[in-house]
Coordinates of C-alpha atoms and ligand atoms in Angstrom, one line a residue:
Chain K
M19 CA -58.4 -126.3 175.6
T20 CA -58.2 -128.5 172.5
E21 CA -56.8 -131.9 172.5
T22 CA -53.5 -131.1 171.1
A23 CA -53.0 -128.0 173.3
T24 CA -52.9 -130.2 176.4
P25 CA -49.2 -131.0 177.0
A26 CA -48.4 -134.7 177.1
V27 CA -46.8 -134.2 180.4
E28 CA -46.9 -131.3 182.7
I29 CA -44.8 -131.2 185.9
N30 CA -45.5 -128.1 188.2
A31 CA -43.3 -127.2 191.1
L32 CA -42.5 -130.7 192.2
N33 CA -40.8 -131.2 195.4
K34 CA -39.7 -134.6 196.7
W35 CA -38.0 -135.8 199.7
Y36 CA -36.3 -139.1 200.7
G37 CA -36.5 -138.8 204.4
A38 CA -34.7 -135.5 205.1
Y39 CA -33.0 -135.4 201.8
H40 CA -34.6 -133.0 199.3
A41 CA -34.3 -134.9 196.2
L42 CA -36.5 -132.8 193.8
R43 CA -36.6 -129.1 194.2
D44 CA -39.3 -126.9 192.5
V45 CA -39.0 -128.9 189.3
S46 CA -41.3 -127.6 186.5
L47 CA -41.4 -129.2 183.1
S48 CA -43.8 -129.2 180.3
V49 CA -43.5 -131.9 177.4
G50 CA -45.6 -131.3 174.5
R51 CA -47.2 -134.1 172.4
G52 CA -44.6 -135.6 170.0
E53 CA -41.9 -133.9 171.7
R54 CA -38.5 -135.6 172.6
V55 CA -37.0 -134.4 175.8
V56 CA -33.6 -135.7 177.0
I57 CA -32.7 -135.3 180.6
C58 CA -29.0 -135.4 181.6
G59 CA -27.0 -134.5 184.7
P60 CA -24.5 -135.9 187.1
S61 CA -25.2 -139.0 189.2
G62 CA -27.6 -138.5 192.0
S63 CA -29.2 -135.3 190.5
G64 CA -32.7 -136.7 190.6
K65 CA -33.2 -137.7 187.0
S66 CA -34.5 -141.1 187.9
T67 CA -36.6 -139.6 190.7
L68 CA -38.1 -137.2 188.3
I69 CA -39.0 -139.6 185.6
R70 CA -40.4 -142.1 188.0
C71 CA -42.7 -139.5 189.4
V72 CA -44.4 -139.1 185.9
N73 CA -45.9 -142.8 186.2
G74 CA -46.4 -142.8 189.8
L75 CA -43.5 -145.2 190.8
E76 CA -42.6 -142.4 193.2
T77 CA -44.8 -139.9 194.8
A78 CA -43.8 -136.3 195.4
E79 CA -44.9 -134.6 198.4
E80 CA -45.6 -131.2 196.8
G81 CA -46.5 -130.1 193.3
Q82 CA -48.5 -131.7 190.5
V83 CA -47.9 -134.2 187.7
L84 CA -50.3 -134.2 184.8
V85 CA -50.2 -136.9 182.1
Q86 CA -52.4 -135.8 179.0
G87 CA -54.3 -133.5 181.4
V88 CA -54.9 -136.2 184.0
E89 CA -53.5 -135.4 187.5
L90 CA -51.7 -138.2 189.3
K91 CA -52.8 -138.6 192.8
S92 CA -51.4 -141.3 195.1
G93 CA -53.8 -144.0 195.9
D94 CA -56.0 -143.1 193.3
R95 CA -57.4 -144.7 190.1
S96 CA -55.8 -141.8 188.2
I97 CA -52.5 -143.7 188.6
D98 CA -53.9 -146.8 186.8
M99 CA -55.2 -144.7 184.0
V100 CA -52.0 -142.8 183.6
R101 CA -49.9 -146.0 183.7
R102 CA -51.8 -147.3 180.8
S103 CA -50.8 -144.5 178.5
V104 CA -47.2 -144.4 179.8
G105 CA -44.6 -146.9 178.9
M106 CA -41.4 -147.2 180.7
V107 CA -37.9 -148.8 179.8
F108 CA -35.6 -149.4 182.7
Q109 CA -31.8 -149.4 183.0
S110 CA -31.8 -153.0 184.1
F111 CA -34.5 -154.2 181.7
N112 CA -36.7 -155.8 184.3
L113 CA -38.1 -158.4 182.0
F114 CA -40.0 -161.1 183.6
P115 CA -37.5 -164.0 183.8
H116 CA -40.2 -166.8 184.3
K117 CA -42.1 -165.7 181.1
T118 CA -41.0 -166.1 177.6
V119 CA -40.3 -163.1 175.5
L120 CA -43.8 -163.4 173.9
E121 CA -45.4 -163.8 177.3
N122 CA -43.6 -160.7 178.5
C123 CA -45.2 -158.8 175.7
T124 CA -48.8 -160.2 176.0
L125 CA -49.2 -160.3 179.8
A126 CA -50.3 -156.8 180.4
Q127 CA -52.1 -156.6 177.2
V128 CA -54.5 -159.5 178.3
R129 CA -54.6 -158.5 181.9
V130 CA -54.9 -154.8 181.8
A131 CA -56.0 -153.8 178.3
K132 CA -58.2 -156.9 178.1
V133 CA -57.0 -157.5 174.6
P134 CA -58.1 -161.0 173.4
P135 CA -55.1 -163.3 173.6
E136 CA -55.0 -163.9 169.9
E137 CA -54.8 -160.3 169.2
A138 CA -52.3 -159.8 171.8
R139 CA -50.0 -162.4 170.3
D140 CA -50.2 -160.5 166.9
R141 CA -49.5 -157.1 168.5
A142 CA -46.6 -158.6 170.3
M143 CA -45.2 -160.1 167.2
Y144 CA -45.6 -156.9 165.4
Y145 CA -43.6 -155.0 167.9
L146 CA -41.0 -157.7 168.3
E147 CA -40.5 -157.6 164.5
K148 CA -40.2 -153.8 164.9
V149 CA -37.3 -154.2 167.3
R150 CA -35.9 -156.8 165.1
I151 CA -36.1 -160.0 167.3
P152 CA -39.3 -161.9 166.1
D153 CA -37.2 -165.0 166.1
Q154 CA -36.6 -165.0 169.9
A155 CA -40.3 -164.9 170.8
G156 CA -40.2 -168.3 172.3
K157 CA -37.1 -167.7 174.3
Y158 CA -36.7 -166.8 178.0
P159 CA -35.1 -163.5 178.8
G160 CA -32.1 -165.2 180.4
Q161 CA -31.2 -166.6 177.0
L162 CA -30.8 -163.2 175.4
S163 CA -28.1 -160.7 175.2
G164 CA -28.4 -157.4 177.1
G165 CA -29.2 -155.6 174.0
Q166 CA -31.8 -158.0 173.0
Q167 CA -33.4 -157.9 176.4
Q168 CA -33.6 -154.1 176.3
R169 CA -35.2 -154.4 172.8
V170 CA -37.8 -156.8 174.1
A171 CA -38.4 -154.3 177.0
I172 CA -39.0 -151.6 174.5
A173 CA -41.4 -153.9 172.6
R174 CA -43.2 -154.8 175.8
A175 CA -43.9 -151.3 176.5
L176 CA -45.0 -150.5 173.0
C177 CA -47.5 -153.3 173.0
M178 CA -49.6 -151.3 175.5
D179 CA -50.0 -148.5 172.8
P180 CA -48.5 -145.8 175.2
K181 CA -48.8 -142.1 174.5
V182 CA -45.7 -141.3 176.2
M183 CA -42.5 -143.2 176.6
L184 CA -40.1 -143.0 179.6
F185 CA -36.6 -144.2 179.3
D186 CA -34.3 -144.3 182.3
E187 CA -30.7 -144.7 181.1
P188 CA -31.8 -147.6 178.8
T189 CA -28.4 -148.1 177.3
S190 CA -26.0 -147.7 180.5
A191 CA -26.1 -151.3 181.5
L192 CA -25.2 -152.4 178.0
D193 CA -21.9 -153.4 176.5
M194 CA -20.5 -150.9 174.0
E195 CA -21.6 -152.9 170.8
M196 CA -25.2 -153.4 172.1
V197 CA -25.7 -149.6 172.7
G198 CA -26.1 -149.0 169.1
E199 CA -28.8 -151.5 168.4
V200 CA -30.9 -150.1 171.2
L201 CA -30.5 -146.4 170.2
E202 CA -31.3 -147.3 166.7
I203 CA -34.7 -148.6 167.8
M204 CA -35.1 -145.4 169.9
V205 CA -34.3 -143.1 167.0
A206 CA -36.9 -145.0 164.8
L207 CA -39.4 -144.5 167.6
A208 CA -38.7 -140.7 167.9
E209 CA -39.0 -140.3 164.1
E210 CA -42.5 -141.9 164.3
G211 CA -43.5 -139.0 166.5
M212 CA -43.6 -140.8 169.9
T213 CA -43.5 -138.5 172.9
M214 CA -40.4 -139.3 174.7
L215 CA -38.9 -138.4 178.1
C216 CA -35.4 -139.9 178.1
V217 CA -32.7 -139.9 180.7
T218 CA -29.5 -140.7 178.9
H219 CA -25.9 -139.8 178.7
E220 CA -25.7 -140.6 175.0
M221 CA -25.0 -137.2 173.7
G222 CA -24.9 -138.3 170.1
F223 CA -28.5 -139.5 170.4
A224 CA -29.5 -136.4 172.3
R225 CA -28.2 -134.2 169.4
R226 CA -30.0 -136.3 166.8
V227 CA -33.4 -136.7 168.1
A228 CA -34.0 -134.3 171.2
D229 CA -36.2 -131.3 170.7
R230 CA -35.0 -130.2 173.9
I231 CA -32.2 -131.0 176.5
V232 CA -32.8 -130.7 180.2
F233 CA -29.8 -130.4 182.5
M234 CA -30.3 -131.2 186.1
D235 CA -28.1 -131.0 189.1
A236 CA -28.7 -131.4 192.9
G237 CA -32.6 -131.9 192.4
Q238 CA -33.1 -129.0 190.2
I239 CA -33.4 -128.1 186.6
V240 CA -30.3 -126.1 185.9
E241 CA -30.7 -125.4 182.3
M242 CA -33.0 -126.3 179.3
A243 CA -32.3 -125.6 175.7
A244 CA -32.6 -126.9 172.1
P245 CA -29.6 -129.3 171.4
E246 CA -27.7 -126.8 169.3
A247 CA -27.8 -124.1 171.9
F248 CA -27.2 -126.6 174.7
F249 CA -24.0 -128.2 173.3
E250 CA -22.6 -125.0 171.5
S251 CA -23.4 -122.4 174.0
P252 CA -24.3 -123.6 177.4
Q253 CA -25.2 -120.7 179.6
H254 CA -24.9 -122.0 183.2
A255 CA -21.4 -122.6 184.7
R256 CA -22.4 -126.1 185.9
T257 CA -23.7 -127.0 182.5
Q258 CA -20.4 -126.1 181.0
A259 CA -18.4 -127.9 183.6
F260 CA -20.8 -131.1 182.9
L261 CA -20.3 -130.8 179.2
G262 CA -16.6 -130.3 179.6
R263 CA -16.4 -133.4 181.6
I264 CA -18.3 -135.7 179.3
A265 CA -16.7 -134.4 176.1
H266 CA -13.4 -136.1 177.0
Chain D
M19 CA 0.7 -171.7 164.0
N20 CA -2.5 -170.1 164.9
S21 CA -2.3 -169.0 168.6
P22 CA -0.9 -165.5 169.2
P23 CA 2.7 -165.6 170.4
L24 CA 2.8 -163.6 173.7
A25 CA 3.9 -160.0 173.3
E26 CA 4.3 -160.0 169.6
A27 CA 2.2 -158.5 166.8
F28 CA -0.2 -161.0 165.6
V29 CA -2.8 -161.3 162.7
L30 CA -5.2 -164.3 162.4
A31 CA -4.2 -166.1 159.1
H32 CA -6.4 -169.2 159.2
P33 CA -9.7 -169.1 161.2
A34 CA -10.1 -172.2 163.1
P35 CA -13.2 -174.3 162.2
A36 CA -15.7 -175.4 164.7
R37 CA -15.3 -178.9 165.7
A38 CA -17.5 -181.3 167.5
A39 CA -17.0 -181.4 171.4
P40 CA -14.9 -184.4 172.4
A41 CA -17.0 -187.4 174.0
A42 CA -17.2 -186.8 177.8
R43 CA -14.8 -189.0 179.6
R44 CA -16.4 -191.2 182.2
T45 CA -14.7 -192.5 185.2
P46 CA -14.4 -196.3 185.0
V47 CA -16.4 -198.0 187.9
W48 CA -13.4 -199.7 189.4
R49 CA -11.7 -196.4 189.8
T50 CA -14.8 -195.0 191.7
L51 CA -14.7 -198.0 193.9
F52 CA -11.0 -198.5 194.4
G53 CA -9.4 -195.4 192.9
D54 CA -7.7 -194.6 196.1
A55 CA -7.4 -195.6 199.8
V56 CA -10.4 -193.9 201.0
S57 CA -12.6 -195.1 198.3
S58 CA -11.3 -198.7 198.7
G59 CA -11.8 -198.4 202.4
I60 CA -15.5 -197.3 202.0
T61 CA -16.1 -200.0 199.3
L62 CA -14.7 -202.7 201.6
A63 CA -16.6 -201.6 204.7
A64 CA -19.8 -201.4 202.5
L65 CA -19.2 -204.8 201.2
A66 CA -18.6 -206.2 204.6
G67 CA -21.8 -204.7 205.9
L68 CA -23.8 -206.1 203.0
L69 CA -22.3 -209.5 203.6
E70 CA -23.1 -209.4 207.2
L71 CA -26.6 -207.9 207.0
G72 CA -27.8 -209.3 203.7
P73 CA -28.2 -212.9 204.6
K74 CA -29.7 -212.1 208.0
L75 CA -32.3 -209.9 206.1
V76 CA -33.0 -212.7 203.6
S77 CA -33.4 -215.2 206.3
W78 CA -35.6 -213.0 208.3
G79 CA -37.8 -211.5 205.7
L80 CA -38.0 -214.4 203.2
V81 CA -36.7 -217.8 204.3
R82 CA -38.2 -218.0 207.8
A83 CA -41.0 -215.5 207.3
A84 CA -44.6 -216.7 208.0
W85 CA -46.6 -215.7 204.9
S86 CA -50.0 -216.6 205.8
G87 CA -52.1 -218.3 208.6
P88 CA -53.3 -217.2 211.9
G89 CA -51.3 -215.5 214.9
T90 CA -50.1 -218.9 215.9
A91 CA -48.1 -219.3 212.6
C92 CA -46.0 -216.4 213.7
G93 CA -43.5 -216.3 216.7
G94 CA -40.6 -217.9 215.0
Q95 CA -37.4 -216.3 213.9
G96 CA -38.8 -214.9 210.8
A97 CA -41.0 -211.8 209.7
C98 CA -44.7 -212.1 210.3
W99 CA -46.1 -211.0 206.9
A100 CA -49.3 -212.9 207.7
F101 CA -50.1 -210.2 210.2
L102 CA -49.8 -207.4 207.7
R103 CA -52.0 -209.6 205.3
S104 CA -54.7 -209.8 207.8
K105 CA -54.4 -206.4 209.3
A106 CA -53.4 -204.2 206.3
P107 CA -57.1 -203.1 205.7
F108 CA -57.4 -202.1 209.3
I109 CA -54.1 -200.2 209.1
L110 CA -55.1 -198.4 206.0
F111 CA -58.6 -197.7 206.9
G112 CA -58.8 -197.8 210.9
I113 CA -62.2 -198.6 212.4
Y114 CA -64.1 -197.4 209.4
P115 CA -67.0 -199.9 208.9
P116 CA -65.4 -202.8 206.9
E117 CA -68.2 -203.2 204.4
Q118 CA -67.8 -199.4 203.7
R119 CA -64.1 -199.4 203.0
W120 CA -64.6 -198.8 199.3
R121 CA -65.5 -195.1 200.3
P122 CA -62.1 -194.2 201.8
A123 CA -60.3 -196.2 199.2
A124 CA -62.1 -194.3 196.6
M125 CA -61.4 -191.0 198.1
V126 CA -57.6 -191.8 198.4
A127 CA -57.6 -192.9 194.8
M128 CA -59.3 -189.7 193.8
F129 CA -56.8 -187.6 195.5
V130 CA -53.8 -189.5 193.9
L131 CA -55.3 -189.3 190.5
L132 CA -56.0 -185.5 190.9
A133 CA -52.4 -185.0 192.2
L134 CA -51.0 -186.9 189.2
W135 CA -53.2 -184.7 187.0
T136 CA -51.9 -181.4 188.6
L137 CA -48.2 -182.3 188.2
P138 CA -47.2 -180.3 185.1
P139 CA -47.4 -176.5 185.9
S140 CA -49.3 -176.1 182.5
R141 CA -52.4 -177.6 184.4
W142 CA -52.2 -175.1 187.1
T143 CA -55.3 -173.3 185.9
R144 CA -58.5 -172.1 187.4
L145 CA -60.2 -175.4 186.4
T146 CA -57.5 -177.4 188.3
L147 CA -58.3 -175.2 191.4
W148 CA -62.0 -175.9 191.1
L149 CA -61.3 -179.5 190.6
W150 CA -59.4 -179.7 193.8
A151 CA -62.2 -177.8 195.6
G152 CA -64.7 -180.1 194.3
A153 CA -62.6 -183.2 195.3
V154 CA -62.4 -182.0 198.8
A155 CA -66.2 -181.6 198.9
V156 CA -66.7 -184.9 197.4
A157 CA -64.1 -186.4 199.9
V158 CA -66.0 -185.1 202.7
L159 CA -69.5 -186.2 201.5
L160 CA -68.1 -189.6 200.5
M161 CA -66.5 -190.1 203.9
S162 CA -69.3 -188.8 206.1
G163 CA -72.1 -190.1 204.1
G164 CA -75.8 -189.4 204.8
V165 CA -76.4 -188.4 201.2
L166 CA -77.3 -190.4 198.2
G167 CA -78.1 -193.5 200.4
L168 CA -74.7 -193.6 201.9
T169 CA -74.6 -194.8 205.3
P170 CA -73.6 -191.9 207.7
V171 CA -70.2 -192.5 209.3
P172 CA -69.2 -190.0 212.1
T173 CA -65.7 -188.6 211.9
S174 CA -64.8 -190.4 215.1
A175 CA -64.9 -193.6 213.1
W176 CA -62.6 -192.2 210.3
G177 CA -59.2 -193.6 210.4
G178 CA -55.8 -194.7 208.7
L179 CA -54.4 -193.5 205.4
P180 CA -57.6 -191.4 204.4
V181 CA -57.3 -189.3 207.5
T182 CA -53.7 -188.8 207.0
V183 CA -54.4 -187.8 203.2
L184 CA -57.3 -185.7 204.2
L185 CA -55.3 -183.7 206.9
T186 CA -52.3 -183.3 204.6
V187 CA -54.3 -182.1 201.6
L188 CA -56.4 -179.8 203.6
S189 CA -53.6 -178.4 205.8
L190 CA -51.5 -177.5 202.8
A191 CA -54.4 -176.3 200.6
I192 CA -55.6 -173.8 203.3
G193 CA -52.1 -173.3 204.8
F194 CA -50.4 -172.2 201.6
P195 CA -52.8 -169.2 200.7
L196 CA -52.6 -168.3 204.5
G197 CA -48.9 -168.5 204.4
V198 CA -48.7 -166.4 201.2
A199 CA -50.9 -163.9 203.1
L200 CA -48.8 -163.8 206.1
A201 CA -45.6 -163.5 204.2
L202 CA -46.9 -160.5 202.3
G203 CA -48.5 -159.1 205.4
R204 CA -45.1 -159.3 207.1
R205 CA -43.5 -157.2 204.2
S206 CA -46.3 -154.9 203.9
E207 CA -45.8 -151.1 204.5
L208 CA -49.1 -151.0 206.5
P209 CA -47.9 -151.2 210.2
G210 CA -51.0 -152.9 211.5
L211 CA -50.9 -155.6 209.0
R212 CA -47.3 -156.0 209.4
W213 CA -47.3 -156.4 213.2
M214 CA -50.3 -158.7 213.0
S215 CA -48.6 -161.1 210.6
I216 CA -45.3 -160.9 212.6
A217 CA -47.3 -161.8 215.9
V218 CA -49.0 -164.8 214.3
I219 CA -46.0 -166.2 212.7
E220 CA -43.8 -165.9 215.7
L221 CA -46.5 -167.1 218.1
V222 CA -47.1 -170.3 216.1
R223 CA -43.3 -170.9 215.4
G224 CA -42.6 -170.4 219.0
L225 CA -44.8 -173.3 220.1
P226 CA -44.3 -176.9 219.5
L227 CA -47.0 -178.5 217.2
V228 CA -48.0 -180.7 220.1
T229 CA -48.9 -177.8 222.1
I230 CA -50.8 -176.2 219.3
L231 CA -52.8 -179.5 218.8
F232 CA -53.7 -179.6 222.4
I233 CA -54.7 -175.9 222.5
A234 CA -56.9 -176.6 219.5
A235 CA -58.3 -179.8 221.0
I236 CA -58.9 -178.4 224.6
L237 CA -59.0 -174.6 224.5
L238 CA -60.7 -174.0 221.2
P239 CA -64.0 -175.5 222.3
L240 CA -63.9 -173.4 225.4
M241 CA -63.4 -170.3 223.5
L242 CA -66.1 -170.9 220.9
P243 CA -69.5 -169.4 221.6
D244 CA -72.1 -171.8 223.1
G245 CA -73.8 -174.1 220.6
V246 CA -71.0 -174.1 218.1
K247 CA -69.5 -177.3 218.1
L248 CA -66.2 -178.1 216.1
D249 CA -65.5 -181.6 215.3
N250 CA -62.4 -183.2 216.6
L251 CA -60.9 -183.7 213.2
A252 CA -61.6 -180.1 212.3
R253 CA -59.9 -178.8 215.5
A254 CA -56.7 -180.9 214.7
L255 CA -56.9 -179.7 211.1
A256 CA -57.1 -176.0 212.3
A257 CA -54.0 -176.6 214.4
L258 CA -52.0 -178.2 211.5
T259 CA -53.1 -175.4 209.2
V260 CA -51.9 -172.6 211.3
F261 CA -48.6 -174.3 211.9
S262 CA -48.2 -175.0 208.1
A263 CA -49.1 -171.3 207.3
A264 CA -46.5 -170.0 209.8
Y265 CA -43.8 -172.1 208.4
L266 CA -44.7 -171.8 204.8
A267 CA -44.9 -167.9 205.4
E268 CA -41.4 -167.8 206.5
V269 CA -40.0 -169.8 203.7
L270 CA -41.9 -167.7 201.3
R271 CA -40.7 -164.5 202.8
G272 CA -37.2 -165.6 202.1
G273 CA -38.2 -166.2 198.5
L274 CA -39.9 -162.9 198.3
Q275 CA -36.7 -161.0 199.4
G276 CA -34.9 -162.6 196.4
V277 CA -37.2 -160.9 193.9
G278 CA -35.8 -157.6 193.0
A279 CA -37.7 -154.5 193.3
G280 CA -37.6 -153.9 189.6
Q281 CA -39.8 -156.8 188.9
A282 CA -42.8 -155.2 190.8
E283 CA -41.9 -151.9 189.4
A284 CA -42.0 -153.3 185.9
G285 CA -45.3 -154.8 186.6
R286 CA -46.8 -151.6 188.0
A287 CA -45.5 -149.5 185.2
L288 CA -47.2 -151.8 182.7
G289 CA -50.5 -151.1 184.5
L290 CA -50.9 -154.2 186.4
S291 CA -52.6 -153.9 189.7
W292 CA -50.9 -154.7 192.9
W293 CA -52.4 -158.0 193.2
A294 CA -51.8 -158.9 189.6
T295 CA -48.2 -158.1 189.8
T296 CA -47.9 -159.9 193.1
R297 CA -49.6 -163.0 191.8
L298 CA -48.3 -163.3 188.3
I299 CA -44.9 -161.8 188.6
V300 CA -43.6 -161.7 192.2
L301 CA -44.9 -164.9 193.6
P302 CA -43.9 -167.4 191.1
Q303 CA -40.3 -166.1 191.2
A304 CA -40.4 -166.1 194.9
V305 CA -41.6 -169.7 195.0
G306 CA -39.0 -170.6 192.4
N307 CA -36.2 -169.2 194.5
V308 CA -37.1 -171.5 197.6
I309 CA -38.4 -174.7 196.1
P310 CA -35.8 -176.8 198.1
A311 CA -36.9 -175.1 201.4
L312 CA -40.6 -175.4 200.5
T313 CA -40.3 -179.0 199.7
N314 CA -38.7 -179.6 203.0
T315 CA -41.5 -177.8 204.9
V316 CA -44.2 -179.6 202.8
V317 CA -42.4 -183.1 203.8
V318 CA -42.3 -182.1 207.4
I319 CA -46.0 -181.1 207.2
V320 CA -47.0 -184.6 205.8
K321 CA -45.2 -186.3 208.6
N322 CA -46.4 -183.9 211.2
T323 CA -50.1 -185.1 210.6
S324 CA -48.9 -188.2 212.5
L325 CA -48.9 -186.2 215.6
V326 CA -52.7 -186.1 215.8
L327 CA -52.7 -189.4 217.5
L328 CA -51.8 -187.5 220.6
V329 CA -55.2 -185.9 220.5
G330 CA -57.1 -189.2 220.0
L331 CA -57.4 -189.0 216.1
F332 CA -56.8 -192.1 214.1
D333 CA -54.4 -191.5 211.4
L334 CA -52.1 -194.1 209.6
L335 CA -49.7 -194.4 212.4
S336 CA -52.3 -194.7 215.1
A337 CA -54.0 -197.3 213.1
G338 CA -50.8 -199.3 212.9
R339 CA -50.3 -199.0 216.6
A340 CA -53.8 -199.9 217.3
A341 CA -53.5 -203.2 215.0
L342 CA -50.6 -204.2 217.1
T343 CA -52.6 -204.4 220.3
D344 CA -54.4 -207.4 219.0
P345 CA -53.7 -210.3 221.5
K346 CA -54.2 -213.0 219.0
W347 CA -50.9 -211.9 217.3
P348 CA -47.4 -211.7 218.8
G349 CA -47.0 -208.0 218.1
P350 CA -44.9 -207.8 215.0
Y351 CA -43.7 -204.2 215.4
M352 CA -40.8 -204.2 212.8
E353 CA -43.3 -205.4 210.0
T354 CA -46.0 -203.0 211.1
Y355 CA -43.9 -199.9 211.4
G356 CA -42.0 -200.8 208.3
F357 CA -45.2 -200.9 206.4
V358 CA -46.4 -197.5 207.8
A359 CA -43.0 -196.0 207.1
L360 CA -43.0 -197.4 203.5
I361 CA -46.3 -195.5 202.9
Y362 CA -44.9 -192.3 204.3
F363 CA -41.6 -192.8 202.4
V364 CA -43.4 -193.2 199.2
I365 CA -45.4 -190.0 199.6
C366 CA -42.5 -187.8 200.8
F367 CA -40.1 -189.3 198.3
S368 CA -42.5 -188.5 195.4
I369 CA -42.8 -185.0 196.7
S370 CA -39.2 -184.4 196.8
R371 CA -38.5 -186.0 193.4
Y372 CA -41.3 -183.9 191.9
A373 CA -40.0 -180.7 193.4
L374 CA -36.6 -181.5 191.9
W375 CA -38.1 -181.7 188.6
L376 CA -40.2 -178.5 189.1
E377 CA -37.0 -176.7 190.1
R378 CA -35.7 -176.8 186.7
R379 CA -38.9 -175.5 184.9
P380 CA -38.3 -172.0 183.6
A381 CA -41.8 -171.1 184.8
F382 CA -40.1 -170.6 188.0
G383 CA -37.4 -168.3 186.8
A384 CA -34.8 -171.1 186.6
S385 CA -32.2 -169.6 184.3
S386 CA -31.8 -171.8 181.4
Ligands
ATP414 N1 -35.3 -144.8 197.6 C1 -34.3 -143.9 198.0 N2 -34.2 -143.6 199.3 C2 -33.4 -142.7 199.8 N3 -32.7 -141.9 198.9 C3 -32.9 -142.0 197.5 C4 -33.7 -143.0 197.1 N4 -33.6 -143.0 195.7 C5 -32.8 -142.2 195.3 N5 -32.4 -141.5 196.5 C6 -31.4 -140.4 196.5 O1 -31.9 -139.2 195.7 C7 -31.0 -138.6 194.9 C8 -31.5 -138.7 193.5 O2 -31.5 -140.1 193.0 P1 -31.8 -140.4 191.5 O3 -31.8 -141.9 191.4 O4 -33.1 -139.7 191.1 O5 -30.5 -139.9 190.8 P2 -30.1 -139.9 189.2 O6 -29.9 -138.6 188.8 O7 -31.0 -140.9 188.4 O8 -28.7 -140.6 189.4 P3 -28.0 -141.7 188.3 O9 -27.4 -141.1 187.3 O10 -26.9 -142.2 189.3 O11 -29.1 -142.8 188.1 C9 -29.8 -139.4 195.1 O12 -28.9 -138.6 196.0 C10 -30.1 -140.8 195.8 O13 -29.2 -141.0 196.7
MG415 MG1 -30.9 -142.9 187.8

């Protein structure tokens, strides 16, 4: 298989339980390199669980996850390898409050990727500039607005030069007027060809950048389609009901 | 008219310019002291107390005090500062050979300087860690001698402040990492590790320190294999260390509970190992969450070292007591215990002021 033929992320028949609760049921999904996939669905449908399986924050009992052809096995060095090539942005930012914005961005570069501190600084500034907050580099996360914090979180992930970016509802903890500034950054990232797996309810964003939209319900993928088809002619009754609800 | 009238349409016509904040109003002193009946009452009572006690203290401590001379100079109504003057070296250094007292003095000075050097968090580097490790080694060599032409002095002859300092420094230096390990162990997902940590913590916390000291002094030698001899001081140190570790562990566990799961997840997602995540992200925040409680524990540990006198060690407090037994002096308890108390107070008060300052550092996640 050639380099480009291996999908960025491949999920095969994934099954996951929380105790007795069957949270993911036979989920299979393949994300090509440079592809943007948006995952949506009602609360509790397993979107977060699925996306967290991709970088090993959750482990599934059955099935496989491969990132760039490397299979994730729990308690294995493969997880460390995969995490280096996968960036993640959380709903609640999860910036390190005891580190400055700059330190948030350099910490893993220096500790994990062994980048020399000087270079790590330069990279951090480059990405902070990209998310348009280079002037906040010396501040602590607590001094920033939610939108600014989330942009720092994106920069922090980008500093590790990820091949795949995971977003778990990156804008749902934000006030209305800050959603736009974060989405803008994500659109720019998508336009640069980043492989993105993004859980979001921002349908405008989905329409604009997604190559494919995945709709989940009750731990299963119910429907998967290109944005146009997904919004204009949803096939499954549950998709129709979901879209009907969020349209108003 | 710039404020919107209630329940009517309103469009802002003139934006209000930003003005400087008004000067903070300060309550005048007289109002603090005599503002109301309760304040007046407290102020008057305090004044009465001062008027009653003040002259007595001045008379005892200054006017009638004996400042110098032999034991016969004391015995009047005043304080016997002459005693402290003649006995201070003994209280500070115990029965350590008098002509060698520069050695414990140098050791204490070294630790004080090192502690001052370590105050700012920016100095908490690997270098500082090595400095401390080196200082402990130097301290032990300096005190015990037998190298570089230093006269050997057995630990049974060590005493006074150096013993207190050494026990405090070592029981904290070894107890803190042990406490971290126990706290992490207690929260571990591995059942074996978790149960072992719980057992150690609960066992140690369930026993009075005195009991642990006696166990270490009497039972430990019996349990050790033949031929292995553990010094008296080392045994007391072992007891103080496990005691500190158990208490620090519980305080730290409280701090760990206050760090959201998202922090560790973010660290792991960035590829940091479990240990790097714990050390660089989780622990600093956990410590920052519980600085007041940690300070409290540390201060208690400092004072707890005085209990080693019960197993025959000669710390600062025991040295003070021993000094008082000299028949040539009339036994000035107030002065001696006051002197010892002052030393403990300076140490403990410095620790709590430092902790207060540390608490406000953003390096511990204090929101600014
Ligand atoms: N750690 C856990 N322990 C037990 N059950 C869990 C755990 N995490 C998630 N679940 C359950 O698994 C199901 C899927 O959760 P998940 O967080 O993946 O949903 P989601 O689609 O991301 O929902 P939301 O839109 O609310 O974020 C939910 O029913 C949830 O209650
Ligand atoms: Mg979720």
